PDB file of C-alpha atoms in Angstrom:
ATOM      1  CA  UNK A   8      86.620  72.186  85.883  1.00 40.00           C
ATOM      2  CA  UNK A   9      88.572  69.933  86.927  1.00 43.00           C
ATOM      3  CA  UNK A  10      92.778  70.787  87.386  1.00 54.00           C
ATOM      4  CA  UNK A  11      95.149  68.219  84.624  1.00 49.00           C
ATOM      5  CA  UNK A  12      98.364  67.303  87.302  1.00 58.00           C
ATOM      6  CA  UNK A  13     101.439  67.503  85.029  1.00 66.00           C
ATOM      7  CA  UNK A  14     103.864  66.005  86.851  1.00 68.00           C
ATOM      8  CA  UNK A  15     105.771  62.808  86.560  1.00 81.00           C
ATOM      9  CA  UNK A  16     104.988  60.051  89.487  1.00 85.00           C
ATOM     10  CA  UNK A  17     108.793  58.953  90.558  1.00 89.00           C
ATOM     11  CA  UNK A  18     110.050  59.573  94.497  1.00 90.00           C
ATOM     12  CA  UNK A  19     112.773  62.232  92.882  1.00 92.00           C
ATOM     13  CA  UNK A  20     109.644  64.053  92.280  1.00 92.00           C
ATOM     14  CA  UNK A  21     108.258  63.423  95.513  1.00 92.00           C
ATOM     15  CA  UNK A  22     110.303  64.756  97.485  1.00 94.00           C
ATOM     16  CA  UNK A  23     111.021  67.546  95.450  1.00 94.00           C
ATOM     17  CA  UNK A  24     107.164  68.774  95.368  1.00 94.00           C
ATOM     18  CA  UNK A  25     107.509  67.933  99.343  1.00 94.00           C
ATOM     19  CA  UNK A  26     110.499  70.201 100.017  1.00 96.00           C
ATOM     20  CA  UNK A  27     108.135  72.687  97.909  1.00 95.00           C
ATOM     21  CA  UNK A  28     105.136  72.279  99.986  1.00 96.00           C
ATOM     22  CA  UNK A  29     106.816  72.737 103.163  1.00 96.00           C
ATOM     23  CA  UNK A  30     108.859  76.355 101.686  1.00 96.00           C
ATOM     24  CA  UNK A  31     105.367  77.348 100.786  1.00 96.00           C
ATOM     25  CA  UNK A  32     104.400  76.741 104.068  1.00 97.00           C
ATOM     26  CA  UNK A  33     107.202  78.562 106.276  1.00 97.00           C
ATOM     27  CA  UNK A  34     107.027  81.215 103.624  1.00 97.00           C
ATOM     28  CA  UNK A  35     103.009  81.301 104.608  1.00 97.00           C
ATOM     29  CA  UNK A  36     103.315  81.316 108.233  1.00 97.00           C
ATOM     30  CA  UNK A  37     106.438  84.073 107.913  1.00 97.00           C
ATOM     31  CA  UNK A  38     104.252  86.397 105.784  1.00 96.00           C
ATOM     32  CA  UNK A  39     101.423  85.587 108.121  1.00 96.00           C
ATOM     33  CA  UNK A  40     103.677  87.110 111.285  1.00 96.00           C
ATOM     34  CA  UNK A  41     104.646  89.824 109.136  1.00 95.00           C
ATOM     35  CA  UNK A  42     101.229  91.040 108.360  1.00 95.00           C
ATOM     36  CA  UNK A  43      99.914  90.642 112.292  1.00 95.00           C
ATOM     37  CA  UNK A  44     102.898  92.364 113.155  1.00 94.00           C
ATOM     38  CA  UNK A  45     102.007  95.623 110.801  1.00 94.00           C
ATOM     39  CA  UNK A  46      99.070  95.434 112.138  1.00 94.00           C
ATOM     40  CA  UNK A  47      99.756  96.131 115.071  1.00 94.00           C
ATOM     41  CA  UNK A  48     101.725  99.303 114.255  1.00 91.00           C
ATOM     42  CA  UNK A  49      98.990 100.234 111.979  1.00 93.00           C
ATOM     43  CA  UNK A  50      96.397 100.174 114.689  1.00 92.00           C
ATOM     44  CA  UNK A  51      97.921 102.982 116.982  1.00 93.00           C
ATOM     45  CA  UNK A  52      98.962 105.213 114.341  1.00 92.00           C
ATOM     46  CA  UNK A  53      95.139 105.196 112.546  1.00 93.00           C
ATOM     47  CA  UNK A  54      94.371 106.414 116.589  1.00 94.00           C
ATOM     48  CA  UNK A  55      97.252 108.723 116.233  1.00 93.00           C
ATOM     49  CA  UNK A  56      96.013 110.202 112.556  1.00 94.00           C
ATOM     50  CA  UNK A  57      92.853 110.837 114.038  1.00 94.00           C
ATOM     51  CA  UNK A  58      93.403 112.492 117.255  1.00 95.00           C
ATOM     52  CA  UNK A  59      96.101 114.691 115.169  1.00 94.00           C
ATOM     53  CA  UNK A  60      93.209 115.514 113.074  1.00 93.00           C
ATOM     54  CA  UNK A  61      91.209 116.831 115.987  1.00 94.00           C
ATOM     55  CA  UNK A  62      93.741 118.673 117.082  1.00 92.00           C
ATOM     56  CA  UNK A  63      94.677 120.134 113.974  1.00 92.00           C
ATOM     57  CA  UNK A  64      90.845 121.264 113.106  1.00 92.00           C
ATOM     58  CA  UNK A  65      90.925 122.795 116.563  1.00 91.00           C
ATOM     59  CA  UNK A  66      93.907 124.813 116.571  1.00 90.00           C
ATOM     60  CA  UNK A  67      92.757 126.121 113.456  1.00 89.00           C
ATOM     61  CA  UNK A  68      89.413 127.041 114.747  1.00 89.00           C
ATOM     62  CA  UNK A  69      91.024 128.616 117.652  1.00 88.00           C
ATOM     63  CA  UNK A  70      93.512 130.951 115.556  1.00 86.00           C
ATOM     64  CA  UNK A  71      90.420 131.943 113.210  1.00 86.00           C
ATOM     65  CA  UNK A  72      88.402 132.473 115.875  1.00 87.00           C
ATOM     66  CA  UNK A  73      91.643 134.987 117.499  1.00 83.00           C
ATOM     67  CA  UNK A  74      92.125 136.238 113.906  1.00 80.00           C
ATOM     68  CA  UNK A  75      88.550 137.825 113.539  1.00 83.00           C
ATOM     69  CA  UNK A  76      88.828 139.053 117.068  1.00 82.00           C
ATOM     70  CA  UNK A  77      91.693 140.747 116.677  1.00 79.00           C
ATOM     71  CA  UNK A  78      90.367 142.180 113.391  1.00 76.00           C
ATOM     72  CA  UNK A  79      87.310 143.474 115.135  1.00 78.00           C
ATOM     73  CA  UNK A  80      89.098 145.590 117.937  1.00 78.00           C
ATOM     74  CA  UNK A  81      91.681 147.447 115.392  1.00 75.00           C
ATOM     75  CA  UNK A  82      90.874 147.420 111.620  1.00 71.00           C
ATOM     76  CA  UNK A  83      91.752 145.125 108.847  1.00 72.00           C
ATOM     77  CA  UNK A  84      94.045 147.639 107.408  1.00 75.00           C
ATOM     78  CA  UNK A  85      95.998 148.117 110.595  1.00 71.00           C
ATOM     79  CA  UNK A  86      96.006 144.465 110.727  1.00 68.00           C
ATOM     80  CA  UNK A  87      97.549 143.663 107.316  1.00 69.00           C
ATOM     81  CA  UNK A  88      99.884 146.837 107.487  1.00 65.00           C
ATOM     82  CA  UNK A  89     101.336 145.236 110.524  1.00 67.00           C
ATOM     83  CA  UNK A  90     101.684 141.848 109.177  1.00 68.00           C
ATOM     84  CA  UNK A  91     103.769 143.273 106.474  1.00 65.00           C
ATOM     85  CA  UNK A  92     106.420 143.936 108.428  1.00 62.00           C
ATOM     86  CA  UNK A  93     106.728 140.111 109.344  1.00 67.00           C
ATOM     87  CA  UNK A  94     109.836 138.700 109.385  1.00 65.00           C
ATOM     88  CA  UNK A  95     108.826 135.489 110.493  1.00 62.00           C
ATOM     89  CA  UNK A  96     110.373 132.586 107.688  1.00 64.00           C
ATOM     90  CA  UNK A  97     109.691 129.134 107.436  1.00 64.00           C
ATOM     91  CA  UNK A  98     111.598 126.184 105.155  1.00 66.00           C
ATOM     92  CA  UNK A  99     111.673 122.548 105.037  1.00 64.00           C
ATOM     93  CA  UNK A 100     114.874 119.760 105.121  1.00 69.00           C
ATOM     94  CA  UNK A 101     114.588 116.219 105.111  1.00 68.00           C
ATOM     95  CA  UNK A 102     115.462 114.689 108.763  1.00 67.00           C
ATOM     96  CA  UNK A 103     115.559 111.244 107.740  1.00 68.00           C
ATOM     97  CA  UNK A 104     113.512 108.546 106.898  1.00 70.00           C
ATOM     98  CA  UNK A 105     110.437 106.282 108.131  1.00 68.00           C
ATOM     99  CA  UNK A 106     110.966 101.974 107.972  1.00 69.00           C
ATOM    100  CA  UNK A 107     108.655 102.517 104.458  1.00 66.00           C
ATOM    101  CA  UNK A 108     110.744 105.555 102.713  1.00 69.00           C
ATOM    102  CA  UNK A 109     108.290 108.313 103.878  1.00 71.00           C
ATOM    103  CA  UNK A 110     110.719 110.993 105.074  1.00 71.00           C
ATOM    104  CA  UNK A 111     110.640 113.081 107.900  1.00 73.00           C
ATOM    105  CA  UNK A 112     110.799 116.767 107.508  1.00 72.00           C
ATOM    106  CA  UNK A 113     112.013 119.326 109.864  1.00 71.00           C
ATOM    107  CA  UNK A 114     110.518 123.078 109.710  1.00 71.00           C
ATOM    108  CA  UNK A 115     113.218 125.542 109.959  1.00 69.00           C
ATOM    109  CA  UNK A 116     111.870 127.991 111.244  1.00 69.00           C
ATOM    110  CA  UNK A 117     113.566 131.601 110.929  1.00 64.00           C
ATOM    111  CA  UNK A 118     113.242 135.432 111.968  1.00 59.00           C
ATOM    112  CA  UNK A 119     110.689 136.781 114.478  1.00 66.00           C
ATOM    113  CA  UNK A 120     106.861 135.966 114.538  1.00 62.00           C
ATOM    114  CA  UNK A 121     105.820 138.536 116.350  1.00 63.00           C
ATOM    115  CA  UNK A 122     107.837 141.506 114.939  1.00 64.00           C
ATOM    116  CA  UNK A 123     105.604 144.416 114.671  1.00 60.00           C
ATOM    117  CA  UNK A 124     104.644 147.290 117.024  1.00 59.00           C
ATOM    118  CA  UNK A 125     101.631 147.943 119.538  1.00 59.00           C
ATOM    119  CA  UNK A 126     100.292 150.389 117.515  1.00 60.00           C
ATOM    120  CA  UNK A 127      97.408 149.182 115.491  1.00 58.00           C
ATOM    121  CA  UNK A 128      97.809 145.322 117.043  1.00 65.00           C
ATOM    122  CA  UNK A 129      96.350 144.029 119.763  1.00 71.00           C
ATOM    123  CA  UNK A 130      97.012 140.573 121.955  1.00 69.00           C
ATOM    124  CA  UNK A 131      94.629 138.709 119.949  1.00 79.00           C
ATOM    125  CA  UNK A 132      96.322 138.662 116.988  1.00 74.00           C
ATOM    126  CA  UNK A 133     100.006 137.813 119.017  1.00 75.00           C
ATOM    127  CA  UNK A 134      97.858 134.832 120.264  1.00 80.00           C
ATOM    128  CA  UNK A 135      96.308 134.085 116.604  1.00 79.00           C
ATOM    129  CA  UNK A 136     100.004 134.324 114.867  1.00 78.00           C
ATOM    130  CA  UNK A 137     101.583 131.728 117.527  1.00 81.00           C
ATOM    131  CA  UNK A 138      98.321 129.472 116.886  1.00 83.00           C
ATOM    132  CA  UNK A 139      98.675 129.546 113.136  1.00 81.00           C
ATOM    133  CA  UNK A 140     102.021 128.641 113.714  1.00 81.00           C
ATOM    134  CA  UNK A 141     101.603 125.603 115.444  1.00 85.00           C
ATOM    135  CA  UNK A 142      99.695 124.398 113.141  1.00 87.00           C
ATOM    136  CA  UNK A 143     101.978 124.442 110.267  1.00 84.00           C
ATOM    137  CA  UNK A 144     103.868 122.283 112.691  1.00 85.00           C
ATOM    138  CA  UNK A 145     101.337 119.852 113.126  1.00 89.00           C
ATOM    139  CA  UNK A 146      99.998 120.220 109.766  1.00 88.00           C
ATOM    140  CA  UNK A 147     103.252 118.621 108.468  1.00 86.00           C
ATOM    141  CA  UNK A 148     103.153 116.291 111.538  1.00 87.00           C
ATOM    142  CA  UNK A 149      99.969 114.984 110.355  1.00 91.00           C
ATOM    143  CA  UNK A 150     100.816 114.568 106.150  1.00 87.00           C
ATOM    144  CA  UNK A 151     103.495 112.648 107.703  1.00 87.00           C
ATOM    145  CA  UNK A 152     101.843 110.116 109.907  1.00 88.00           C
ATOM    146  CA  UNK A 153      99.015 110.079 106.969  1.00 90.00           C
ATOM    147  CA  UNK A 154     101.663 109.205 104.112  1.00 87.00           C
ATOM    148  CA  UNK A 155     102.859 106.414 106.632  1.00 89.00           C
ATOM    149  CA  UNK A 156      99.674 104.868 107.432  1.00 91.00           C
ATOM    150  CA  UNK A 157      99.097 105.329 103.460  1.00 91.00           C
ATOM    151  CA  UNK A 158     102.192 103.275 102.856  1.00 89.00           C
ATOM    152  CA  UNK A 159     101.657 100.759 105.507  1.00 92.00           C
ATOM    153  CA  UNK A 160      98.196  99.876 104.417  1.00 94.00           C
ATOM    154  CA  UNK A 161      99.721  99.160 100.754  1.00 92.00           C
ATOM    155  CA  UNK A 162     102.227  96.782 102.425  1.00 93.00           C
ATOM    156  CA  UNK A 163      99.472  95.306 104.396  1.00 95.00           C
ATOM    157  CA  UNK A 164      97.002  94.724 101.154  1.00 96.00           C
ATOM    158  CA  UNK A 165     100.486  93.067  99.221  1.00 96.00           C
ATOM    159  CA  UNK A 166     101.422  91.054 102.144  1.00 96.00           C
ATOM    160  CA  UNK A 167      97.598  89.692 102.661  1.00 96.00           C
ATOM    161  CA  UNK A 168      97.589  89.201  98.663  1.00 96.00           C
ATOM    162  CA  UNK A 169     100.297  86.923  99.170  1.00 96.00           C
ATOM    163  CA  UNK A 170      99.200  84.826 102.183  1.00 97.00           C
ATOM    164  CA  UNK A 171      95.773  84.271 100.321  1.00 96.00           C
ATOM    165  CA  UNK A 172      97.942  83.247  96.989  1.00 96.00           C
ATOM    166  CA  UNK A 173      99.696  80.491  99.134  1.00 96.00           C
ATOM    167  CA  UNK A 174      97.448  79.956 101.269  1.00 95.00           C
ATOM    168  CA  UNK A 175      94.512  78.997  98.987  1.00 95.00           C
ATOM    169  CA  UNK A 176      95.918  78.295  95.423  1.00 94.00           C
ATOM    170  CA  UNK A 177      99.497  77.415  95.686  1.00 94.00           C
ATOM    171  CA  UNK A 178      99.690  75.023  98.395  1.00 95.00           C
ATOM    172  CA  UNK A 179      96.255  73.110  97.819  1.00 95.00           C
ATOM    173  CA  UNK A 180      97.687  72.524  94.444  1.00 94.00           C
ATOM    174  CA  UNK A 181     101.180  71.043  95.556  1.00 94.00           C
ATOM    175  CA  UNK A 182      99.102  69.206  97.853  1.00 94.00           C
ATOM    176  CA  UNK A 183      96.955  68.067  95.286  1.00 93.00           C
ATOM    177  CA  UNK A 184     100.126  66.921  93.376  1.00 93.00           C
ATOM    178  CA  UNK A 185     102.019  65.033  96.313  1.00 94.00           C
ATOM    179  CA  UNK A 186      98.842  63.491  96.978  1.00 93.00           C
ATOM    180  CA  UNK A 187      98.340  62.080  93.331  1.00 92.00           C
ATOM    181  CA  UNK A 188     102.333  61.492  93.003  1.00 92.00           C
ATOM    182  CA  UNK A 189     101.984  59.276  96.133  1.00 92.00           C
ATOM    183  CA  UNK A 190      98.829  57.478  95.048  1.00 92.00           C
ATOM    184  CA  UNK A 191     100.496  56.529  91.160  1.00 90.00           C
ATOM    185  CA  UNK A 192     103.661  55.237  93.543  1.00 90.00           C
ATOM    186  CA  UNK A 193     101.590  53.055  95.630  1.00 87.00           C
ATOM    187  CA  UNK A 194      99.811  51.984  92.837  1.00 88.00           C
ATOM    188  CA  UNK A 195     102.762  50.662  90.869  1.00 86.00           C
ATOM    189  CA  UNK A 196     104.177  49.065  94.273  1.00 85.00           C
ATOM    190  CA  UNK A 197     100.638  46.860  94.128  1.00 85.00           C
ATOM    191  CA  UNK A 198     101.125  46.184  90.605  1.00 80.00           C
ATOM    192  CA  UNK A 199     104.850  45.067  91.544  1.00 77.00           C
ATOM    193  CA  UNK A 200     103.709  43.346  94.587  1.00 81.00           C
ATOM    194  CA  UNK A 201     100.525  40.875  92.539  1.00 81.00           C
ATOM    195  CA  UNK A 202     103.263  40.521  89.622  1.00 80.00           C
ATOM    196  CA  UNK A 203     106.082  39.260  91.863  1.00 76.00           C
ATOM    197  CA  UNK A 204     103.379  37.426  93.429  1.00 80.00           C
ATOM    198  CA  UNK A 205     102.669  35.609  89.933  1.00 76.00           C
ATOM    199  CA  UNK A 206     105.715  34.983  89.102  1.00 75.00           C
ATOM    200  CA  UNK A 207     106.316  32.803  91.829  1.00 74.00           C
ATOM    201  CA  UNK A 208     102.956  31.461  91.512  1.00 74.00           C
ATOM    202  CA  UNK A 209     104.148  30.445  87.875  1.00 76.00           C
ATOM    203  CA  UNK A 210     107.730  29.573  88.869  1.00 76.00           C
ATOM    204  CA  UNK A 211     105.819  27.210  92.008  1.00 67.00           C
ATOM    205  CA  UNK A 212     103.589  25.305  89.865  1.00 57.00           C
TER     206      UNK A 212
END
């Protein structure tokens, strides 16, 4: 189908849709910067998600894997009777803020881990406490980095939605128009040009 111009063939308007096509255009190339240069923040941390992730499901494995150990040298009731006595705490406060509004937590951390006797422990479950701890640590590490990347990809999608807007509807079509402007201008400058011509023809003979 083809696209009706609406726009009225004088210079004013011109150079008006001109000063519009060449906004569009910075605007495009700006947007087009911005995009490549999320990119190539969104790269590393994708790498950095995914190496967290293998660390994270191996820690994990590790302090099961100490966990059951420790379980099968003393019993599971000496086990849990000793972790009662815990007085290991853990909270969370907000330690500022990413570029995109994902905040950064701190763990507070509180109390001893390790706070129980010898009797009815054994060094396997010291070592599977300190694992499981570590992981809460990079646990929240990890949401982090994944709420990031989460938020960066959104900007990325917007930001390409936009260069694809200008880029392929909204400045072929001011195109289009300062191309037809300019063509209705030259033609009335021919018509001008063959009725001056006339009129001397006429004014001549």
């Amino acid at each position: 189908m083809a696209q009706v111009i609406q726009a009225s063939p004088t210079r004013m308007e011109l150079l008006r849709q001109k000063r519009r096509l060449e906004v569009a255009q910075r605007a495009h190339d700006l947007l087009e910067d911005k995009r490549d240069e999320l990119m190539q923040r969104f790269l590393p941390l994708i790498k950095d998600v995914r190496d967290l992730r293998g660390k994270v499901e191996r820690k994990l494995n590790e302090s099961y894997m100490d966990f059951q150990v420790a379980k099968a040298i003393n019993s599971e009731r000496q086990i849990e009777a000793s972790l009662m006595w815990t007085e290991a705490r853990m909270g969370l406060e907000v330690d500022g803020y990413t570029p995109f509004k994902t905040p950064r937590f701190k763990i507070i951390k509180e109390g001893k881990l390790l706070c129980y006797g010898f009797y009815g422990t054994n060094w396997k479950l010291d070592s599977s406490l300190r694992s499981f701890s570590e992981v809460v640590t990079l646990l929240l590490e990890l949401s982090q980095k994944e709420e990031e990347v989460r938020r960066l990809a959104e900007e990325i999608e917007r930001i390409r939605r936009r260069v694809n807007a200008l880029e392929y509807i909204f400045i072929p079509q001011i195109k289009e128009m300062v191309k037809y402007i300019t063509m209705k201008l030259e033609e009335r400058e021919r018509a001008h040009i063959i009725n001056v011509m006339k009129v001397k023809e006429i004014m001549g003979s």
